[in-house]
Coordinates of C-alpha atoms in Angstrom, one line a residue:
M1 CA 99.3 71.8 223.1
S2 CA 96.7 74.2 224.7
D3 CA 97.6 77.6 226.1
S4 CA 96.9 76.3 229.6
Q5 CA 99.4 73.5 229.1
K6 CA 102.1 76.0 227.8
R7 CA 101.7 78.2 230.8
T8 CA 105.0 78.4 232.8
F9 CA 105.2 77.5 236.4
D10 CA 105.0 80.5 238.8
P11 CA 106.3 79.7 242.3
D12 CA 104.1 82.4 243.7
D13 CA 101.0 80.5 242.6
L14 CA 101.9 77.5 244.7
Q15 CA 103.1 79.7 247.6
S16 CA 99.8 81.5 247.8
K17 CA 98.0 78.1 248.0
I18 CA 100.2 76.6 250.8
S19 CA 100.3 79.7 253.0
G20 CA 97.2 78.6 254.8
P21 CA 94.3 76.1 254.8
A22 CA 92.1 75.6 251.7
L23 CA 88.9 76.8 253.2
P24 CA 85.4 75.7 252.3
G25 CA 84.3 77.4 249.2
S26 CA 87.5 76.6 247.4
T27 CA 88.1 73.7 245.1
L28 CA 89.4 70.2 246.0
G29 CA 91.0 68.0 243.3
I30 CA 90.8 64.2 243.5
F31 CA 92.9 61.8 241.6
G32 CA 90.4 59.0 241.0
G33 CA 86.7 58.9 240.5
G34 CA 85.8 55.5 241.9
Q35 CA 83.5 54.9 244.9
L36 CA 86.1 56.3 247.3
G37 CA 86.4 59.5 245.3
R38 CA 82.7 59.7 245.1
M39 CA 82.2 59.5 248.9
M40 CA 85.1 61.8 249.6
G41 CA 83.6 64.2 247.0
I42 CA 80.1 64.1 248.7
A43 CA 81.8 64.9 252.0
A44 CA 83.6 67.8 250.4
R45 CA 80.5 69.2 248.8
S46 CA 78.6 69.0 252.1
M47 CA 81.4 71.2 253.5
G48 CA 81.0 73.7 250.7
Y49 CA 83.9 72.7 248.4
K50 CA 83.8 72.5 244.7
V51 CA 85.1 69.1 243.5
H52 CA 87.3 68.4 240.4
V53 CA 88.1 64.8 239.5
L54 CA 90.6 63.1 237.2
D55 CA 89.8 59.6 236.0
P56 CA 90.2 57.5 232.9
D57 CA 86.5 56.8 232.9
P58 CA 84.2 59.8 232.0
A59 CA 81.3 57.8 233.6
C60 CA 83.1 57.2 236.9
P61 CA 81.0 57.1 240.1
A62 CA 82.4 60.5 241.3
G63 CA 81.4 62.1 238.0
Y64 CA 77.8 62.3 239.1
I65 CA 78.7 64.6 242.1
A66 CA 81.8 66.5 240.7
D67 CA 81.8 69.9 239.2
T68 CA 84.4 68.9 236.6
V69 CA 85.7 65.5 235.4
I70 CA 89.0 65.4 233.5
E71 CA 89.2 62.2 231.4
A72 CA 92.8 61.2 231.5
G73 CA 95.1 58.3 232.5
W74 CA 97.1 58.1 235.7
N75 CA 100.4 58.9 233.9
D76 CA 99.1 62.0 232.0
R77 CA 101.3 64.7 233.5
W78 CA 99.6 67.5 231.5
A79 CA 96.1 66.5 232.7
A80 CA 97.5 66.3 236.3
A81 CA 98.7 69.9 236.0
N82 CA 95.4 71.0 234.6
L83 CA 93.6 69.4 237.6
A84 CA 95.9 71.0 240.1
R85 CA 95.9 74.5 238.5
E86 CA 92.2 74.9 239.2
C87 CA 92.4 73.6 242.8
S88 CA 93.4 74.8 246.2
A89 CA 94.5 71.3 247.3
V90 CA 94.7 67.9 245.7
T91 CA 94.3 64.4 247.2
L92 CA 93.7 60.9 245.8
E93 CA 91.5 57.8 246.2
I94 CA 93.8 55.4 244.3
E95 CA 97.5 54.7 244.7
Q96 CA 98.1 53.8 241.0
V97 CA 98.6 57.5 240.0
S98 CA 102.1 57.8 238.5
I99 CA 104.7 59.6 240.5
S100 CA 105.4 62.0 237.6
S101 CA 101.8 63.0 237.6
L102 CA 101.8 63.7 241.3
E103 CA 105.0 65.7 241.0
E104 CA 103.6 67.7 238.2
A105 CA 100.4 68.4 240.1
A106 CA 102.5 69.5 243.1
R107 CA 104.0 72.3 241.0
W108 CA 100.5 73.9 241.1
A109 CA 98.8 72.9 244.3
P110 CA 99.6 71.0 247.5
V111 CA 99.2 67.2 246.9
R112 CA 98.3 65.3 250.0
P113 CA 99.6 62.6 250.4
G114 CA 102.6 63.2 248.3
G115 CA 104.7 61.4 245.7
A116 CA 107.6 60.4 248.0
M117 CA 105.4 58.3 250.2
L118 CA 103.4 56.9 247.2
A119 CA 106.6 55.8 245.5
I120 CA 107.2 53.4 248.5
I121 CA 103.7 52.2 248.9
Q122 CA 103.1 51.5 245.2
D123 CA 105.8 48.9 245.2
R124 CA 104.9 46.0 247.6
V125 CA 108.5 44.9 247.8
E126 CA 109.8 48.4 248.7
Q127 CA 106.8 48.8 251.1
K128 CA 107.5 45.7 253.0
Q129 CA 111.3 46.4 253.1
W130 CA 110.6 49.9 254.3
L131 CA 108.4 48.6 257.2
A132 CA 111.1 46.1 258.2
R133 CA 113.8 48.8 258.1
H134 CA 111.8 51.1 260.3
G135 CA 111.2 48.4 262.9
F136 CA 107.5 47.7 262.3
P137 CA 106.4 44.1 262.8
V138 CA 106.0 42.1 259.6
G139 CA 105.7 38.4 258.8
P140 CA 108.5 36.4 257.1
F141 CA 108.9 37.5 253.5
R142 CA 111.3 37.4 250.5
A143 CA 111.5 39.5 247.4
A144 CA 111.6 37.7 244.0
H145 CA 112.6 39.4 240.7
S146 CA 112.7 36.2 238.6
Q147 CA 111.2 32.8 238.4
E148 CA 114.4 31.4 239.9
E149 CA 114.3 33.8 242.8
L150 CA 110.6 32.9 243.4
A151 CA 111.6 29.2 243.7
T152 CA 114.4 30.2 246.2
A153 CA 112.0 32.3 248.2
V154 CA 109.5 29.4 248.5
R155 CA 112.2 27.1 249.6
D156 CA 113.6 29.6 252.2
L157 CA 110.2 30.3 253.7
D158 CA 109.6 26.6 254.1
G159 CA 105.8 26.4 254.0
P160 CA 102.7 27.6 252.2
V161 CA 103.2 31.0 250.8
F162 CA 101.4 33.8 249.0
A163 CA 103.2 35.5 246.0
K164 CA 101.9 39.0 245.2
S165 CA 102.9 41.2 242.3
A166 CA 105.0 44.2 243.4
H167 CA 102.9 46.6 241.3
G168 CA 99.2 46.9 240.8
G169 CA 96.7 44.1 241.7
Y170 CA 94.1 44.3 244.4
D171 CA 91.2 42.2 245.7
G172 CA 93.2 39.0 245.0
R173 CA 94.4 40.0 241.5
G174 CA 98.0 39.4 240.7
Q175 CA 98.4 36.8 243.4
A176 CA 99.3 33.2 243.6
K177 CA 99.2 30.6 246.4
L178 CA 101.8 27.8 246.7
G179 CA 102.0 24.8 249.0
F180 CA 98.5 25.0 250.4
G181 CA 96.7 21.8 251.3
G182 CA 99.8 19.7 250.7
A183 CA 100.0 20.6 247.1
A184 CA 103.3 19.9 245.5
V185 CA 105.6 22.9 244.9
D186 CA 107.4 21.6 241.8
A187 CA 108.8 23.5 238.8
A188 CA 105.5 23.5 237.1
A189 CA 103.8 25.1 240.1
I190 CA 106.5 27.7 240.4
A191 CA 106.2 28.5 236.7
E192 CA 102.4 28.9 236.9
A193 CA 102.7 31.2 240.0
W194 CA 105.3 33.3 238.2
Q195 CA 102.8 33.9 235.3
D196 CA 100.0 34.6 237.8
V197 CA 102.0 37.5 239.3
G198 CA 102.6 38.9 235.8
A199 CA 106.1 37.4 235.3
A200 CA 107.4 40.5 237.2
P201 CA 108.9 41.3 240.6
C202 CA 106.8 40.1 243.5
I203 CA 106.8 39.8 247.3
V204 CA 106.6 36.2 248.7
E205 CA 105.1 35.9 252.1
R206 CA 104.8 32.9 254.4
A207 CA 101.2 32.0 255.2
L208 CA 100.4 32.8 258.8
D209 CA 98.1 31.0 261.3
L210 CA 95.6 33.9 261.7
Q211 CA 93.1 34.6 264.4
K212 CA 91.7 37.6 262.6
E213 CA 92.5 40.5 260.4
I214 CA 92.1 44.1 261.5
S215 CA 92.9 47.6 260.1
V216 CA 93.6 50.9 261.6
M217 CA 92.9 54.3 259.9
V218 CA 95.2 57.1 260.8
A219 CA 94.9 60.8 259.7
R220 CA 97.7 63.3 259.9
S221 CA 97.5 66.9 258.8
P222 CA 100.3 69.1 257.3
R223 CA 100.6 70.7 260.7
G224 CA 101.4 67.3 262.3
E225 CA 98.1 66.8 264.1
V226 CA 97.2 63.1 264.3
R227 CA 93.9 61.2 264.8
V228 CA 93.8 57.4 265.0
Y229 CA 90.5 55.6 264.5
P230 CA 89.4 52.6 266.6
P231 CA 90.5 49.3 264.9
A232 CA 88.1 47.7 262.4
E233 CA 87.7 43.9 262.2
N234 CA 87.6 42.5 258.7
F235 CA 86.5 39.3 257.0
H236 CA 87.6 38.4 253.5
E237 CA 86.2 35.9 250.9
N238 CA 88.3 35.2 247.9
Q239 CA 90.7 38.0 248.9
I240 CA 87.9 40.6 248.7
L241 CA 86.5 42.2 251.9
S242 CA 83.1 40.7 252.7
W243 CA 82.2 42.5 255.9
S244 CA 83.9 44.8 258.4
V245 CA 83.0 45.9 262.0
I246 CA 84.0 48.9 264.0
P247 CA 85.2 48.4 266.7
A248 CA 87.2 45.2 266.3
S249 CA 86.7 42.5 269.0
V250 CA 90.3 42.6 270.4
S251 CA 91.6 43.3 273.8
P252 CA 92.2 47.0 274.9
E253 CA 95.9 46.2 275.0
L254 CA 96.0 44.9 271.4
S255 CA 93.9 47.8 270.2
A256 CA 96.3 50.3 271.8
Q257 CA 99.2 48.4 270.2
A258 CA 97.6 48.5 266.8
E259 CA 96.8 52.2 267.1
E260 CA 100.4 53.0 268.2
I261 CA 101.8 51.1 265.2
A262 CA 99.6 53.0 262.8
R263 CA 100.6 56.3 264.4
G264 CA 104.3 55.4 264.2
I265 CA 104.0 54.6 260.5
A266 CA 102.2 57.9 259.8
D267 CA 104.8 59.9 261.7
A268 CA 107.7 58.0 260.0
F269 CA 106.3 58.9 256.6
A270 CA 105.4 62.5 257.7
L271 CA 102.0 61.6 256.3
Q272 CA 99.7 64.3 255.0
G273 CA 96.3 62.7 254.5
L274 CA 94.9 59.3 255.4
L275 CA 96.7 56.0 255.8
A276 CA 94.9 52.6 256.3
V277 CA 97.2 50.0 258.0
E278 CA 96.1 46.5 257.4
M279 CA 97.2 44.1 260.1
F280 CA 97.2 40.4 261.0
V281 CA 96.5 39.0 264.5
T282 CA 98.0 35.6 264.7
R283 CA 96.8 32.8 266.9
D284 CA 99.9 33.1 269.1
G285 CA 99.2 36.8 269.8
Q286 CA 101.5 38.5 267.3
L287 CA 100.3 41.7 265.6
L288 CA 101.9 42.0 262.1
V289 CA 101.5 44.7 259.4
N290 CA 100.2 43.4 256.1
E291 CA 99.8 46.3 253.7
L292 CA 99.3 50.1 253.6
A293 CA 96.7 52.1 251.7
P294 CA 97.3 55.9 251.6
R295 CA 93.6 56.8 251.1
P296 CA 90.1 56.1 252.4
H297 CA 89.6 52.4 252.9
N298 CA 86.8 49.9 252.4
S299 CA 87.0 48.7 256.0
Y300 CA 86.2 52.2 257.3
H301 CA 83.0 52.9 255.2
G302 CA 81.2 52.3 258.5
S303 CA 83.0 55.3 260.1
E304 CA 80.2 57.5 258.7
R305 CA 77.9 56.0 261.4
A306 CA 80.4 54.6 263.9
C307 CA 82.5 57.7 264.6
V308 CA 82.0 61.4 265.1
T309 CA 84.0 62.2 262.0
S310 CA 83.8 59.9 258.9
Q311 CA 87.0 58.9 257.1
F312 CA 85.7 60.8 254.1
E313 CA 85.3 64.1 255.9
Q314 CA 88.6 63.5 257.6
A315 CA 90.3 63.0 254.2
V316 CA 89.0 66.4 253.2
R317 CA 90.1 68.0 256.4
A318 CA 93.6 66.6 256.1
A319 CA 94.0 67.4 252.4
C320 CA 92.8 71.0 253.0
D321 CA 95.0 71.5 256.2
L322 CA 91.9 72.0 258.4
P323 CA 91.8 70.9 262.1
L324 CA 91.2 67.2 262.1
G325 CA 87.9 65.9 263.4
D326 CA 87.1 63.8 266.5
V327 CA 87.3 60.1 265.8
S328 CA 85.6 58.9 269.0
L329 CA 83.3 55.9 268.7
V330 CA 79.6 56.8 268.7
Q331 CA 78.1 53.3 268.1
P332 CA 79.2 49.9 266.9
T333 CA 78.7 49.7 263.1
A334 CA 79.1 46.9 260.5
I335 CA 79.2 47.1 256.7
A336 CA 78.8 44.3 254.1
N337 CA 80.1 44.8 250.6
L338 CA 77.7 44.3 247.7
L339 CA 79.5 42.8 244.7
G340 CA 78.2 42.6 241.2
D341 CA 77.3 39.0 242.0
V342 CA 74.2 40.2 243.9
W343 CA 72.8 41.5 240.6
L344 CA 73.6 38.4 238.6
D345 CA 71.8 35.0 238.3
A346 CA 73.7 31.8 237.8
D347 CA 73.3 32.1 234.1
G348 CA 74.8 35.6 234.1
S349 CA 71.5 37.4 233.5
E350 CA 70.9 40.6 235.5
R351 CA 68.2 40.9 238.2
E352 CA 67.3 43.6 240.7
P353 CA 68.3 42.9 244.3
R354 CA 65.5 43.0 247.0
F355 CA 66.7 46.2 248.7
D356 CA 63.2 46.6 250.2
A357 CA 63.7 43.3 252.0
A358 CA 67.1 44.3 253.2
L359 CA 65.8 47.6 254.6
E360 CA 63.3 45.8 256.7
V361 CA 66.2 44.8 259.0
P362 CA 66.4 47.4 261.8
T363 CA 69.1 50.2 261.4
V364 CA 70.2 49.0 257.9
R365 CA 71.1 51.6 255.2
V366 CA 71.9 51.0 251.5
T367 CA 74.8 52.9 249.8
L368 CA 75.2 52.4 246.0
Y369 CA 78.0 53.7 243.9
E370 CA 76.2 54.4 240.6
K371 CA 78.3 52.0 238.7
L372 CA 76.6 51.3 235.4
K373 CA 77.4 47.6 234.8
P374 CA 77.5 44.9 237.5
R375 CA 80.3 42.3 237.1
K376 CA 81.2 39.4 239.2
G377 CA 83.5 40.6 242.0
R378 CA 83.0 44.3 241.2
K379 CA 82.1 46.5 244.2
M380 CA 78.8 48.1 243.5
G381 CA 77.8 49.3 247.0
H382 CA 77.5 48.4 250.6
L383 CA 75.0 47.9 253.4
S384 CA 75.6 49.3 256.9
A385 CA 73.9 48.6 260.2
V386 CA 74.4 49.8 263.8
G387 CA 73.8 47.9 267.0
A388 CA 74.2 48.0 270.8
T389 CA 77.3 45.7 270.2
A390 CA 79.6 45.0 267.3
E391 CA 78.1 41.5 267.2
E392 CA 74.5 42.8 266.9
A393 CA 75.6 45.3 264.1
R394 CA 77.3 42.5 262.2
E395 CA 74.3 40.1 262.6
R396 CA 71.9 42.8 261.3
V397 CA 74.0 43.7 258.2
L398 CA 74.6 40.0 257.2
R399 CA 70.9 39.3 257.7
A400 CA 70.1 42.2 255.4
K401 CA 72.5 41.0 252.8
A402 CA 71.0 37.5 252.9
A403 CA 67.6 39.1 252.3
L404 CA 68.7 40.5 248.9

């Protein structure tokens, strides 16, 4: 054990850090060095902060812009303490960080958002039950802790369902679909679905007749200041976000309702940081909460061009207890994700996308994450475009993606 790891906790160290905002020129720590950490780090550096990152991958995308990268796993408490000791504030870009690591980091610097909120959001069962207990609208669901309970949940929900692992899994991973297209839901199908969710606790949700999917980003500072972004409209392919547009094409009344739900969730959690609230709009007009993400979100990458303050700058402001930025809409903006598939031919060989052709489309920009190896389904970057309307922005970004 190193001398720094043996160092005892001094309450005065933390008190001196939380007595006021972490001003530009100090150091911001980030759990996670993926593309979200990279873009948050770029925003922090542009504001004058030094950036320290903890990530299991020493070649993580944020490593190219960070002052320091600590190579460590999400459950490494000593590494979490070492990150926080050198920082005036700590935030995160991934919710898989262990609660014990967050708690250890919080002994040395403010961690925003904190472990109590993350403990609920990390567990999809607890998250959905928390939303229901607090009166937020959710679709029909059941919790299943065994294969037998999964079978009971499917029977009770009486229709096509999604089963999602309680822990981990994203972009469609750790999920199973049952009863779609008239498929039989027999014992074999239940057993296969149980294996698909890792033979571990899962949330079972009735499939809904959807009109569209939207998300709302809300920021809340330690002082209780709140800013709610205009809703984004999202389109998924194979459970991965394909494109997103700000603002969403919804009525002013539904937009206001969605923003109020997001604000209510942030206040109920006493959020310090960012929270993306994913929602369903059903064909009969219901607005239902799907999932929560306590970090920057793929659907708000376009906020860099759509809003006065991007989600990445806002994350820095909230983590450092600075006044939150204006989130007013400047111009409609659309983004399209670039997965590793864009770099791969049918035989799996790599090729260079035609970014020059994409950039011929008016207003289009390219953002790449400096990931070293393209893989099918891996998020490698995104395109963005603006327009006089959301429809024009979406048409431009999809035309540019097709040109690749």
